[in-house]
Coordinates of C-alpha atoms and ligand atoms in Angstrom, one line a residue:
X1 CA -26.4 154.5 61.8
X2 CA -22.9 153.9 62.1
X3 CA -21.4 150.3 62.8
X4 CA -21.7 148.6 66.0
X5 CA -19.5 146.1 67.6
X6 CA -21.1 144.5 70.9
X7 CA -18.1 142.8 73.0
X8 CA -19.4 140.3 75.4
X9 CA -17.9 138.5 77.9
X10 CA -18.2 134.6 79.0
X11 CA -17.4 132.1 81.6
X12 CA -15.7 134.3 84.2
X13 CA -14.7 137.9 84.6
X14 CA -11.2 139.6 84.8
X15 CA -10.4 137.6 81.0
X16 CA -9.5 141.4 80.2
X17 CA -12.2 142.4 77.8
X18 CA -11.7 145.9 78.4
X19 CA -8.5 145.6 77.4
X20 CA -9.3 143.3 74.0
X21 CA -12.6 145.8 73.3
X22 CA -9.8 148.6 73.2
X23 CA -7.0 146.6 71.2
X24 CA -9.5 146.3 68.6
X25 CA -10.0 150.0 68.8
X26 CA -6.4 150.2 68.5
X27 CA -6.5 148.2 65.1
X28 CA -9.8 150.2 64.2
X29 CA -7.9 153.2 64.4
X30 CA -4.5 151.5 62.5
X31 CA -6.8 150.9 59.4
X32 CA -8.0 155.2 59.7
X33 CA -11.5 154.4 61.0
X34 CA -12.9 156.6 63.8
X35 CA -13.5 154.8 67.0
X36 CA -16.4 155.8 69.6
X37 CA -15.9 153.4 72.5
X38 CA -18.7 152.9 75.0
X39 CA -18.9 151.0 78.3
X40 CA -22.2 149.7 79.8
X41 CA -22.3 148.5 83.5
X42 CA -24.5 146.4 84.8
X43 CA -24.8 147.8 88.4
X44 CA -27.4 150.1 89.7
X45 CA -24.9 152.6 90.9
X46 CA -25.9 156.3 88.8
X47 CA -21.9 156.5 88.5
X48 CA -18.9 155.3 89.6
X49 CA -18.4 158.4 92.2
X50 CA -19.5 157.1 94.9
X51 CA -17.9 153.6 95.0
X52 CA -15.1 152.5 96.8
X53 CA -11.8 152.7 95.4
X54 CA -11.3 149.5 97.3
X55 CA -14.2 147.6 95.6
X56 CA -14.5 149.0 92.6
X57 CA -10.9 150.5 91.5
X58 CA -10.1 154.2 90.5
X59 CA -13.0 156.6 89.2
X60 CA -11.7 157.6 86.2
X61 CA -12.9 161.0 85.0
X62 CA -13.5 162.6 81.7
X63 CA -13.0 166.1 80.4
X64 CA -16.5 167.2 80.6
X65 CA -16.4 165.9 84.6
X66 CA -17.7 162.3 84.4
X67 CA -16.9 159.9 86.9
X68 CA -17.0 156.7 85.0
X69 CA -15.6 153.4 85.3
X70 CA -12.0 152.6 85.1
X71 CA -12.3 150.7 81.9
X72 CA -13.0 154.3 80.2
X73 CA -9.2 154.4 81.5
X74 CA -8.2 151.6 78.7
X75 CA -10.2 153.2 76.3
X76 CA -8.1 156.0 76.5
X77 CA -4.7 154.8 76.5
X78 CA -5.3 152.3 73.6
X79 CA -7.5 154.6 71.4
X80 CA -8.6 158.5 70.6
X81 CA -12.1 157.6 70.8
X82 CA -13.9 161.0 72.2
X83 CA -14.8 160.1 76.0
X84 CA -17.5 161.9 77.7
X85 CA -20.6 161.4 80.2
X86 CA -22.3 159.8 77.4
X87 CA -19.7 157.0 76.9
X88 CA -20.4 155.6 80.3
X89 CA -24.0 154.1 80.8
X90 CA -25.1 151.9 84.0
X91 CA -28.0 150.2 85.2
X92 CA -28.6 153.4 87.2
X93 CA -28.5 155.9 84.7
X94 CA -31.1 154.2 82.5
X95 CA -33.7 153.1 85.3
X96 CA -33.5 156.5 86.8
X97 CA -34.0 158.0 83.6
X98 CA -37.0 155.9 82.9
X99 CA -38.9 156.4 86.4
X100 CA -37.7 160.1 86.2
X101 CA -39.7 160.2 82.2
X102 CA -42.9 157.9 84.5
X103 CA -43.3 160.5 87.0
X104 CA -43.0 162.9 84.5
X105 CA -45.9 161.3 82.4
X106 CA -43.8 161.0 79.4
X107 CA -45.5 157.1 79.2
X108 CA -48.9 158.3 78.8
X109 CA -50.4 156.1 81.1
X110 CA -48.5 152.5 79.6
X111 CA -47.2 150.1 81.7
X112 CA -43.5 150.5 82.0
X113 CA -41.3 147.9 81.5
X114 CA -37.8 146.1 81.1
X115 CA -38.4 145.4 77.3
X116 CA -39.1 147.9 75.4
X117 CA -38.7 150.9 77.9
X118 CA -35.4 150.0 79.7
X119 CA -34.2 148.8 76.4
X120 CA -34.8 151.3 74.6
X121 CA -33.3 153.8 76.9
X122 CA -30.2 151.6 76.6
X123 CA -30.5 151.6 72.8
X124 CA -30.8 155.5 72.8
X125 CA -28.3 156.2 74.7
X126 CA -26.0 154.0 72.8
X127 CA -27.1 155.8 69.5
X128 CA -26.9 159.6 71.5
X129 CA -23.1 159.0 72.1
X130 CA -22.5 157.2 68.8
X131 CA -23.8 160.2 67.0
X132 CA -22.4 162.6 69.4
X133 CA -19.2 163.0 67.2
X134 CA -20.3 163.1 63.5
X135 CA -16.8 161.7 62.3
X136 CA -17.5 158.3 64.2
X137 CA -17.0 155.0 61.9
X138 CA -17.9 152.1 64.2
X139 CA -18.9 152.2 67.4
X140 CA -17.4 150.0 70.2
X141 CA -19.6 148.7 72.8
X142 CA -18.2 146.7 76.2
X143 CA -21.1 144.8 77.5
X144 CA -20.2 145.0 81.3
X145 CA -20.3 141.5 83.5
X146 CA -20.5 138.1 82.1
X147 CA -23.9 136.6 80.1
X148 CA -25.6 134.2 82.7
X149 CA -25.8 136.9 85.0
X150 CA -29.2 138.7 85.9
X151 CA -28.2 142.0 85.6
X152 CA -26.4 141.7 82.1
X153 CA -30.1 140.8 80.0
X154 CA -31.2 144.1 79.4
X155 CA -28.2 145.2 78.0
X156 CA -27.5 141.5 75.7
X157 CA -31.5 142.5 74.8
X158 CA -30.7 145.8 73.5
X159 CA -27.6 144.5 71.8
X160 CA -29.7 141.6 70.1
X161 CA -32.5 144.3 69.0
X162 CA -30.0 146.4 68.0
X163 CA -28.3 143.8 65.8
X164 CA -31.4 142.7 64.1
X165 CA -32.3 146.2 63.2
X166 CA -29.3 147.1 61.8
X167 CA -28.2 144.2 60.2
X168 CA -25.8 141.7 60.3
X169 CA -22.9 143.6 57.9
X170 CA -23.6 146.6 60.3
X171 CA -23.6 145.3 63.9
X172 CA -21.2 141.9 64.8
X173 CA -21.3 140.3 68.2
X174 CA -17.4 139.6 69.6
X175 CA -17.6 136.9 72.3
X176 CA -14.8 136.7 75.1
X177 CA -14.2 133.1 76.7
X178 CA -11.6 131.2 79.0
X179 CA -10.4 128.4 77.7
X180 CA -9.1 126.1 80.7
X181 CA -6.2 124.4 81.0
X182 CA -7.0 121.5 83.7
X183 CA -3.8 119.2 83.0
X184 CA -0.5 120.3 81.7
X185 CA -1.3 121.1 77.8
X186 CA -4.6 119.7 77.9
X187 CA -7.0 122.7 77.1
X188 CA -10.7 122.4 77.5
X189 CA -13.0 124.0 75.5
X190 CA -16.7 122.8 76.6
X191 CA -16.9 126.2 79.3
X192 CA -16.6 127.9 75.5
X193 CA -19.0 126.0 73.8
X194 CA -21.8 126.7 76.6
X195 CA -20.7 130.5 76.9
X196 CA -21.9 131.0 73.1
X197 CA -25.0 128.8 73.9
X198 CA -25.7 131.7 76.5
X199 CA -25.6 134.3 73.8
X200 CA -27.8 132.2 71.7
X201 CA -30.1 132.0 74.4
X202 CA -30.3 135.6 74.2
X203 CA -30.8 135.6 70.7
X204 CA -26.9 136.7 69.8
X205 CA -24.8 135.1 67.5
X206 CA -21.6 135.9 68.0
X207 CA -19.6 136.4 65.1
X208 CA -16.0 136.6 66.4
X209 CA -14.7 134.7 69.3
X210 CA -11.8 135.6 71.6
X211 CA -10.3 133.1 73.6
X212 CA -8.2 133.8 76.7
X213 CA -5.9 130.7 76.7
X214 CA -2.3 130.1 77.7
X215 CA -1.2 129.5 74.0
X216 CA -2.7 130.4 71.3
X217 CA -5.0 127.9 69.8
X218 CA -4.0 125.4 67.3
X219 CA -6.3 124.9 64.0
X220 CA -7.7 121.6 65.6
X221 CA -8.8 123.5 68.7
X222 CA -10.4 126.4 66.9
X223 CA -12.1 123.9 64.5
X224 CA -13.8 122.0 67.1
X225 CA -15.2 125.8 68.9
X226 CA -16.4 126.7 65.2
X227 CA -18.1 123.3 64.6
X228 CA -20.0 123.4 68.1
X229 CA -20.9 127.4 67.9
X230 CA -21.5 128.4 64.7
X231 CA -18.4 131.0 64.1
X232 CA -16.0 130.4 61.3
X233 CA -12.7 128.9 62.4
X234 CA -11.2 132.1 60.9
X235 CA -12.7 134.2 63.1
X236 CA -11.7 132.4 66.4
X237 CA -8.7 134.0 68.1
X238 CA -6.5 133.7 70.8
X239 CA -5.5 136.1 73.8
X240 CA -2.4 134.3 74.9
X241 CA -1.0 134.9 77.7
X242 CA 2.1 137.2 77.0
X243 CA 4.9 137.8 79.3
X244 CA 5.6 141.4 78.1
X245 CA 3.2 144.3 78.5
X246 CA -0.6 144.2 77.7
X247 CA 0.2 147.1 75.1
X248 CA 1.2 144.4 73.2
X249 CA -2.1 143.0 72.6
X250 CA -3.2 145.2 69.5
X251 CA -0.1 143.6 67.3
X252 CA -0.7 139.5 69.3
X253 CA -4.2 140.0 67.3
X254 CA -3.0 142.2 64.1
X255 CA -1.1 138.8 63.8
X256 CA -4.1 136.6 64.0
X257 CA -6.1 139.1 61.7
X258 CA -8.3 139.9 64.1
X259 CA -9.0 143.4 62.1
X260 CA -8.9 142.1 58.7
X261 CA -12.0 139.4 59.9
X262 CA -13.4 142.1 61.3
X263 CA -13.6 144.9 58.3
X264 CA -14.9 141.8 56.1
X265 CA -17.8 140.9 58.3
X266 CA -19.1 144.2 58.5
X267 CA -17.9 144.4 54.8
X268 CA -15.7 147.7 54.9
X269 CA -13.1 147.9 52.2
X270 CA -9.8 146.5 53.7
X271 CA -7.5 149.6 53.5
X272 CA -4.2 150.3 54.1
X273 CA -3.0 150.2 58.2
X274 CA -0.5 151.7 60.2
X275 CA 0.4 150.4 63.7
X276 CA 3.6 152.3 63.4
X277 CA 2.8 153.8 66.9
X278 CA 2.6 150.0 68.6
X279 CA 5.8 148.8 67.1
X280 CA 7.4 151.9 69.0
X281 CA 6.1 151.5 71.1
X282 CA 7.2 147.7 71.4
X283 CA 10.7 148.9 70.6
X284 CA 11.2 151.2 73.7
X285 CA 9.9 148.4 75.8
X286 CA 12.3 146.2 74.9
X287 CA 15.2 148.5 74.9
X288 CA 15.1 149.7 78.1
X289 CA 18.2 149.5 80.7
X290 CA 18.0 149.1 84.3
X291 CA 15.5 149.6 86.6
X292 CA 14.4 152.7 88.8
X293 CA 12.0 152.5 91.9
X294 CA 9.0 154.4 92.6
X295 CA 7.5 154.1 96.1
X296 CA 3.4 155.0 96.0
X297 CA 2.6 156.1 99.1
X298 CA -1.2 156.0 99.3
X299 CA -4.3 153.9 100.9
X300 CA -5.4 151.4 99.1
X301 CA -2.2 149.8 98.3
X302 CA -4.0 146.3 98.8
X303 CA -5.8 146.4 95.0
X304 CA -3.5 147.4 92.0
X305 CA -6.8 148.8 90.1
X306 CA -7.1 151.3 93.1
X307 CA -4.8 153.7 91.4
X308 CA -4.7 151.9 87.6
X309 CA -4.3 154.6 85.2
X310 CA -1.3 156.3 88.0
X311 CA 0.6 152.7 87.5
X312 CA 0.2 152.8 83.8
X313 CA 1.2 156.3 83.5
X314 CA 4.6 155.6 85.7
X315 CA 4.8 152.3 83.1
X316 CA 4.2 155.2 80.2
X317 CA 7.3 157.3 82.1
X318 CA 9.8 154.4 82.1
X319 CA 8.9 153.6 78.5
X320 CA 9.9 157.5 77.3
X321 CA 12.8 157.5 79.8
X322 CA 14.0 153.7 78.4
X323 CA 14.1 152.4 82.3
X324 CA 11.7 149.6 84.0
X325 CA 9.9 151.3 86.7
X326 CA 9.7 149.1 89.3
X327 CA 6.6 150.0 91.4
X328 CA 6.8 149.4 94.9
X329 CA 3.6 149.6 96.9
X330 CA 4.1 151.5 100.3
X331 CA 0.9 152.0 102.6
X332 CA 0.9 155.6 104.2
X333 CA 0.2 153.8 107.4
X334 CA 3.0 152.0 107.4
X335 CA 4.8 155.4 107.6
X336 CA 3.0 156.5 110.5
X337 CA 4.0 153.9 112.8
X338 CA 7.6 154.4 112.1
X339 CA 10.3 156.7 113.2
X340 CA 12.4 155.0 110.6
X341 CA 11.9 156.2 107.2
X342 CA 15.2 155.4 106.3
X343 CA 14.6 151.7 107.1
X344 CA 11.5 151.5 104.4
X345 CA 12.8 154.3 102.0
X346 CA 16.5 155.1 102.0
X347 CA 19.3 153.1 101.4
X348 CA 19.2 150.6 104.7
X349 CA 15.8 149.4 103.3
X350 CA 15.7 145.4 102.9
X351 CA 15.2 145.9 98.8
X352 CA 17.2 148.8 98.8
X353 CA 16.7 152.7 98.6
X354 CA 13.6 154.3 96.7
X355 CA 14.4 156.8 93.5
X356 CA 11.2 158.4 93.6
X357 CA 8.0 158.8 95.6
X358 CA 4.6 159.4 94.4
X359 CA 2.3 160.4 96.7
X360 CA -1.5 159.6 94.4
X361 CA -4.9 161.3 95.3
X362 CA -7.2 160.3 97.8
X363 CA -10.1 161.2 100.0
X364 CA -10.0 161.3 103.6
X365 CA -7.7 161.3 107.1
X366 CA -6.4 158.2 107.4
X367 CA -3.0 157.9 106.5
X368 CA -2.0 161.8 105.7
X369 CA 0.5 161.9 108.5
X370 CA 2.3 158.9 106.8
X371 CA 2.2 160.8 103.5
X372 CA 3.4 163.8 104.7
X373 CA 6.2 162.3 106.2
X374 CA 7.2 160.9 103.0
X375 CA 6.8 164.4 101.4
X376 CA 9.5 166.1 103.9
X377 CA 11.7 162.9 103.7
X378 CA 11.9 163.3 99.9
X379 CA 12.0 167.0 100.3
X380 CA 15.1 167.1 102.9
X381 CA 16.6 163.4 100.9
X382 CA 16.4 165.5 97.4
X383 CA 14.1 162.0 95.8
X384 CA 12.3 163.1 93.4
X385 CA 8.8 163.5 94.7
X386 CA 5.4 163.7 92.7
X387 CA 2.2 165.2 94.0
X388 CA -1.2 164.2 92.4
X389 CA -4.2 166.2 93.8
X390 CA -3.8 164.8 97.3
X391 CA -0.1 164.4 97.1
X392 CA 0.3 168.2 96.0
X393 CA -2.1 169.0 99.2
X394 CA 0.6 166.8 101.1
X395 CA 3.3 169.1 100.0
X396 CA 1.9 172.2 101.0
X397 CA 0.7 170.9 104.2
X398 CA 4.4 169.3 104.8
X399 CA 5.8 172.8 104.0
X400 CA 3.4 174.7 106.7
X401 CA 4.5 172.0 109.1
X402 CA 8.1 171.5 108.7
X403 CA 9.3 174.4 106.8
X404 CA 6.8 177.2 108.7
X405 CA 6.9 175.8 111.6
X406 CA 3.3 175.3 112.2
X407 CA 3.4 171.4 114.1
X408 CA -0.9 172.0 113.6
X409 CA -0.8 173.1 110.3
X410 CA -3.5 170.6 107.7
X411 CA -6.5 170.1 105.8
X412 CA -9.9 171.4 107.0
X413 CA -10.3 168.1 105.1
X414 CA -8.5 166.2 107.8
X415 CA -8.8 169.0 110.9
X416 CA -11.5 171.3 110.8
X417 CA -10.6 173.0 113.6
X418 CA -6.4 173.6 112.8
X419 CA -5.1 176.7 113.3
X420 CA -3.4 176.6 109.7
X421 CA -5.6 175.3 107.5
X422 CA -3.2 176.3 104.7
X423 CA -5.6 173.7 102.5
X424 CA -9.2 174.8 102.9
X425 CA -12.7 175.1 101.2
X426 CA -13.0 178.3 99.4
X427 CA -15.2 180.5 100.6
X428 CA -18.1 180.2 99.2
X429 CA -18.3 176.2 99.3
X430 CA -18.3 176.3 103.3
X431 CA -22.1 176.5 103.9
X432 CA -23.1 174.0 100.6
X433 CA -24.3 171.0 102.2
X434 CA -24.4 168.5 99.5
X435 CA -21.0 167.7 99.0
X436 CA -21.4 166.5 95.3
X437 CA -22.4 170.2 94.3
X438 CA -19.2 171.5 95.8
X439 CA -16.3 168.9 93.6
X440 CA -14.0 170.6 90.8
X441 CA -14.7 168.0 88.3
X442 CA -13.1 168.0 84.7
X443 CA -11.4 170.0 82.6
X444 CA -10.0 173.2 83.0
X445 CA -7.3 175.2 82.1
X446 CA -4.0 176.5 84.3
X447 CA -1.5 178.9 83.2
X448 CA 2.2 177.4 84.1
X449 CA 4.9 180.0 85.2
X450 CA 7.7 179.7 82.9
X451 CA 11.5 178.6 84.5
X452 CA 9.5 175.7 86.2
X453 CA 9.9 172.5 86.5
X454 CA 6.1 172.2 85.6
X455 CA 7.1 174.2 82.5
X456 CA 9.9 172.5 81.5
X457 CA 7.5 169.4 81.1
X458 CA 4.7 170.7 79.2
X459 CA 6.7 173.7 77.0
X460 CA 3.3 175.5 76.9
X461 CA 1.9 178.7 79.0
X462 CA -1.9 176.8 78.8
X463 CA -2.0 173.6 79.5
X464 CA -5.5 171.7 80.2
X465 CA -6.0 169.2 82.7
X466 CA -8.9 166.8 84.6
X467 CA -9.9 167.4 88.3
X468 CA -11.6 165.9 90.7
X469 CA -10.9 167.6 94.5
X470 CA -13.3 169.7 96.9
X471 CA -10.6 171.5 98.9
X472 CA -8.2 173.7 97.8
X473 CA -4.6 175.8 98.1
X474 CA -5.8 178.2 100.9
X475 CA -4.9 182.2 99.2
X476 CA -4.5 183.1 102.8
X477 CA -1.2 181.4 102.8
X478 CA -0.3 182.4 99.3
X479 CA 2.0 184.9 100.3
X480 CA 3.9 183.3 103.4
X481 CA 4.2 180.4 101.6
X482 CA 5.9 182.0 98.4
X483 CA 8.3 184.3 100.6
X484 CA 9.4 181.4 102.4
X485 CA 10.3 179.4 99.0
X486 CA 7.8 177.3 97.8
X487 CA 7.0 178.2 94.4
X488 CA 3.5 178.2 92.6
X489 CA 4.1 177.0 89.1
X490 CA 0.7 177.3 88.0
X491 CA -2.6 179.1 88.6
X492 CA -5.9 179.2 87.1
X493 CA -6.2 181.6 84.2
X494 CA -7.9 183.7 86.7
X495 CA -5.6 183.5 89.4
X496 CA -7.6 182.6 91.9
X497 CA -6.7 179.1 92.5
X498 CA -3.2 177.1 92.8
X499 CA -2.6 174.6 90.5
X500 CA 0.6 173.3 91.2
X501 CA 3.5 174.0 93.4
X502 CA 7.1 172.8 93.9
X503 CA 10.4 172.9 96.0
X504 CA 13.2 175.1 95.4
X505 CA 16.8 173.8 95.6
X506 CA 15.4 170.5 94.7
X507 CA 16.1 167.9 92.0
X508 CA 12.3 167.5 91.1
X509 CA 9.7 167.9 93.6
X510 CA 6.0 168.7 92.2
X511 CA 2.8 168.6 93.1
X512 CA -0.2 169.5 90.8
X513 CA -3.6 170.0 91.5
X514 CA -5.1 168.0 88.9
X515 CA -4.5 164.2 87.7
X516 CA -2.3 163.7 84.9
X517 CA -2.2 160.0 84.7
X518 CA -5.6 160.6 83.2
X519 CA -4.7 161.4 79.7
X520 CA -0.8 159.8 79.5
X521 CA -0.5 157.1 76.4
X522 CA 2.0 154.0 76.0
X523 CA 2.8 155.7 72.9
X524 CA 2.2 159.7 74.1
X525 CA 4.0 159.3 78.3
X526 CA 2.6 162.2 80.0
X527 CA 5.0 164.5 80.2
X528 CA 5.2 164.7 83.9
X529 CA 5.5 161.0 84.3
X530 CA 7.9 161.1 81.9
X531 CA 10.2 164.2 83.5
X532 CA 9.2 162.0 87.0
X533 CA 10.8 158.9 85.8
X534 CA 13.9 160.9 84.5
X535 CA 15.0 162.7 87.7
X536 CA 14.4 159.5 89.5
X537 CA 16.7 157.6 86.5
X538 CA 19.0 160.3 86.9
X539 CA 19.3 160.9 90.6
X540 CA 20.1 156.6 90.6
X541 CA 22.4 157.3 88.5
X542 CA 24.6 160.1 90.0
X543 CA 24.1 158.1 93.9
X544 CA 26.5 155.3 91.7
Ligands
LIG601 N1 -9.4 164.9 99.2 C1 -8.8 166.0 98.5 C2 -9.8 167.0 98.0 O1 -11.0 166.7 98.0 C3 -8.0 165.5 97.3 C4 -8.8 164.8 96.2 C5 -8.0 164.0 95.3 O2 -6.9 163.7 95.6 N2 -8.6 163.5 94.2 O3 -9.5 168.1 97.7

């Protein structure tokens, strides 16, 4: 088997172990080892599909079509571990797996229970998408919740079985705690202490500890956690609060040797690394110049996770372009209401005027007319305008509406009964009933029209891209649509569906079908964000 490392969490959520599991990734990678990260969820949902955007954040989807948790977004921008169905197991998965292999008689009449059957269906799975890629090294596994709670066990049980088969050198336990700061400088670290008593309770030992903490720990402080849990002072480490860009994480523990502790304890031969990418990275954050600002127009404006990997892909855009995007949350509802777009968008608004509007995807009604408003504003303002899945929808409809003429024209989505539903099901997806058979989900290929915009991005005649939409570009309209100036700048291969569109005569308006901010790096911007970011730089600058 290849190497494991189980990352844990203690004392609270949100101390960002997603984003420490991948910064060690990141360093992984640095030293040439091949990464697989995996992500195990407590809940009982199957996937993350069905969950609210508003609860639970953005559904972030993988090539092959999986609807996975939005950590498998982090994974992606801080490493190139492969990211499939497999890389995302839940509670869900492996119970309904389990009863599915009871009904079936797979049993043979046992008992079935938590330990061993649930565990090992946890174990299997973890070892089915470790050896999914042949070239993996070490294997990466983010143990969802925090230990304490209920539904965490069977997963910390499979880890600790898992660690005791393989051996110490070959599996490690890292730990992730808060370390409070109740008085100004005084840090406590007895929450720590009890956290690794937790794992030991489940039979873990962790062997590296990561401490969230204001400052980084002094020697003193890291002695006293070693002497109290067991882990070498040396491998207790800090995740300080920094005041930059969580990007910079992989170097703040490079520094600390986070890597090197690492490679030793699961004795692998220290090699040579190269983080030339980060400190690039780092380097274009800190040399950009002035500020542009990109108004989201969406729904669920209220929780920054809703649309996570569209804000880090903007972040990506400015870092490319050498300009801080300043993102400026603007609920489509909002919109509705007014008859002053001006006022909220333009240059009368209270913070002043917005360079570029993104209009991200979205299910359902409410809030569309608001959107589309902010489409023809951008359209007739010449701002910059970018259309993900919905927002490209928003265009077309805008263009039916404003441009056509057609005051009714919409979404069966939104009005089933329009007389111009220039967005529609296809065909032969009216009369499926179950609405999960009828989703485009993952990736597939569009051919981009040369002399576009889109083209101009991408520089390539294939390029492949994630979906994740039931309704599409209606063909009905293809024609009346093209003669009256809105140009399709990509189809699929077989030309049968739209992929993208955009506006003639303007500075950059595009909408695409599928969601780019799924595969854009700090150190790789996608090139849409990035050609996004520029127009809206650019039309700043030329408005003086
Ligand atoms: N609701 C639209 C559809 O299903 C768009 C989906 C999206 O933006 N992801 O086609």
């Amino acid at each position: 088997m290849n190497k494991v490392i189980f990352v844990s969490g203690g004392v609270c959520s949100s101390l960002g172990k997603g984003v420490a599991a991948s910064s060690l990734g990141a360093l992984l990678e640095g030293r040439g080892l091949n990464v697989c990260m995996i992500k195990c969820d407590p809940y009982l949902n199957v996937d993350a599909g069905t969950m609210s955007p508003y609860q639970h954040g953005e559904v972030y989807v993988t090539d092959d079509g999986a609807e996975t948790d939005l950590d498998l977004g982090n994974y992606a921008r801080f490493t190139s571990s492969p990211l499939s169905r497999s890389n995302s197991i839940t509670t869900g998965q492996v119970y309904e797996a389990v009863i599915r292999k009871e009904r079936e008689g797979r049993y043979l009449g046992r008992c079935v229970q938590v330990i061993p059957h649930i565990t090992d269906e946890i174990k299997n799975r973890i070892l089915y998408a470790a050896h999914e890629d042949d070239d993996t090294d070490i294997v990466i596994v983010e143990i969802g919740g925090t230990v304490g709670d209920i539904e965490s066990i069977p997963f910390l049980e499979a880890a600790r079985q898992l660690i005791h088969e393989a051996g110490r050198s070959n599996a490690l336990s890292v730990h992730l705690t808060l370390i409070p700061e109740v008085a100004a400088g005084e840090l406590k670290t007895k929450p720590t202490q009890h956290s690794v008593k937790a794992m030991q309770e489940q039979g873990i030992q962790p062997d590296l500890l990561i401490c969230r903490a204001p400052v980084i720990l002094d020697e003193a402080t890291r002695q006293k956690i070693a002497l109290f849990t067991n882990i070498d002072p040396d491998a207790v480490f800090t995740s300080y609060n920094i005041d930059t860009t969580i990007y910079e994480l992989p170097l703040v523990f490079f520094e600390q040797k986070l890597d090197l502790v690492a490679l030793k304890k699961m004795r692998i031969e220290s090699r040579h690394t190269d983080l030339t990418c980060w400190y690039t990275m780092m380097e274009k954050f800190k040399a950009r110049k002035g500020t542009v600002r990109i108004g989201i127009v969406g729904k669920y404006m209220d929780l920054h996770d809703a649309y996570q990997s569209v804000y880090e892909a903007l972040f990506h855009g400015g870092l490319e372009t050498g300009v801080v995007v300043e993102l400026v949350k603007i609920d489509a509802g909002r919109l509705e209401e007014s008859d002053n777009l001006d006022g909220i968008l333009g240059p009368d608004a209270p913070e002043g005027r917005i360079d570029g509007i993104l209009v991200p995807g979205g299910f359902g009604q409410r809030g569309t007319k608001g959107m589309v408003k902010a489409s023809a504003w951008a359209r007739i303002h010449k701002i910059p305008y970018f259309g993900i899945c919905l927002g490209m929808q928003i265009m077309v409809i805008d263009w039916g509406r404003n441009v056509l003429g057609w005051g009714d024209a919409d979404s069966t989505e939104f009005d089933p009964s329009t007389k111009h539903p220039v967005i529609s099901l296809l065909d032969e997806q009216v009369d499926v009933r179950n609405y999960g058979g009828t989703m485009r989900l993952g990736k597939s290929a569009s051919r981009v029209e040369p002399g576009t915009q889109l083209f101009a991005s991408y520089q390539r005649d294939f390029i492949y891209e994630r979906h994740r939409h039931r309704y599409e570009f209606s063909n009905t309209y293809r024609t009346i649509m093209i003669e009256s100036g809105l140009r399709i700048s990509a189809l699929t291969p077989d030309k049968s569906l739209v992929e993208a569109v955009e506006w003639p005569d303007h500075p950059w308006g595009v909408g695409v079908q599928f969601h780019p901010e799924f595969t854009s790096k700090p150190t790789a911007a996608g090139p849409l964000f990035r050609d996004f970011i520029a127009a809206a730089r650019d039309g700043k600058l030329a408005q003086g």
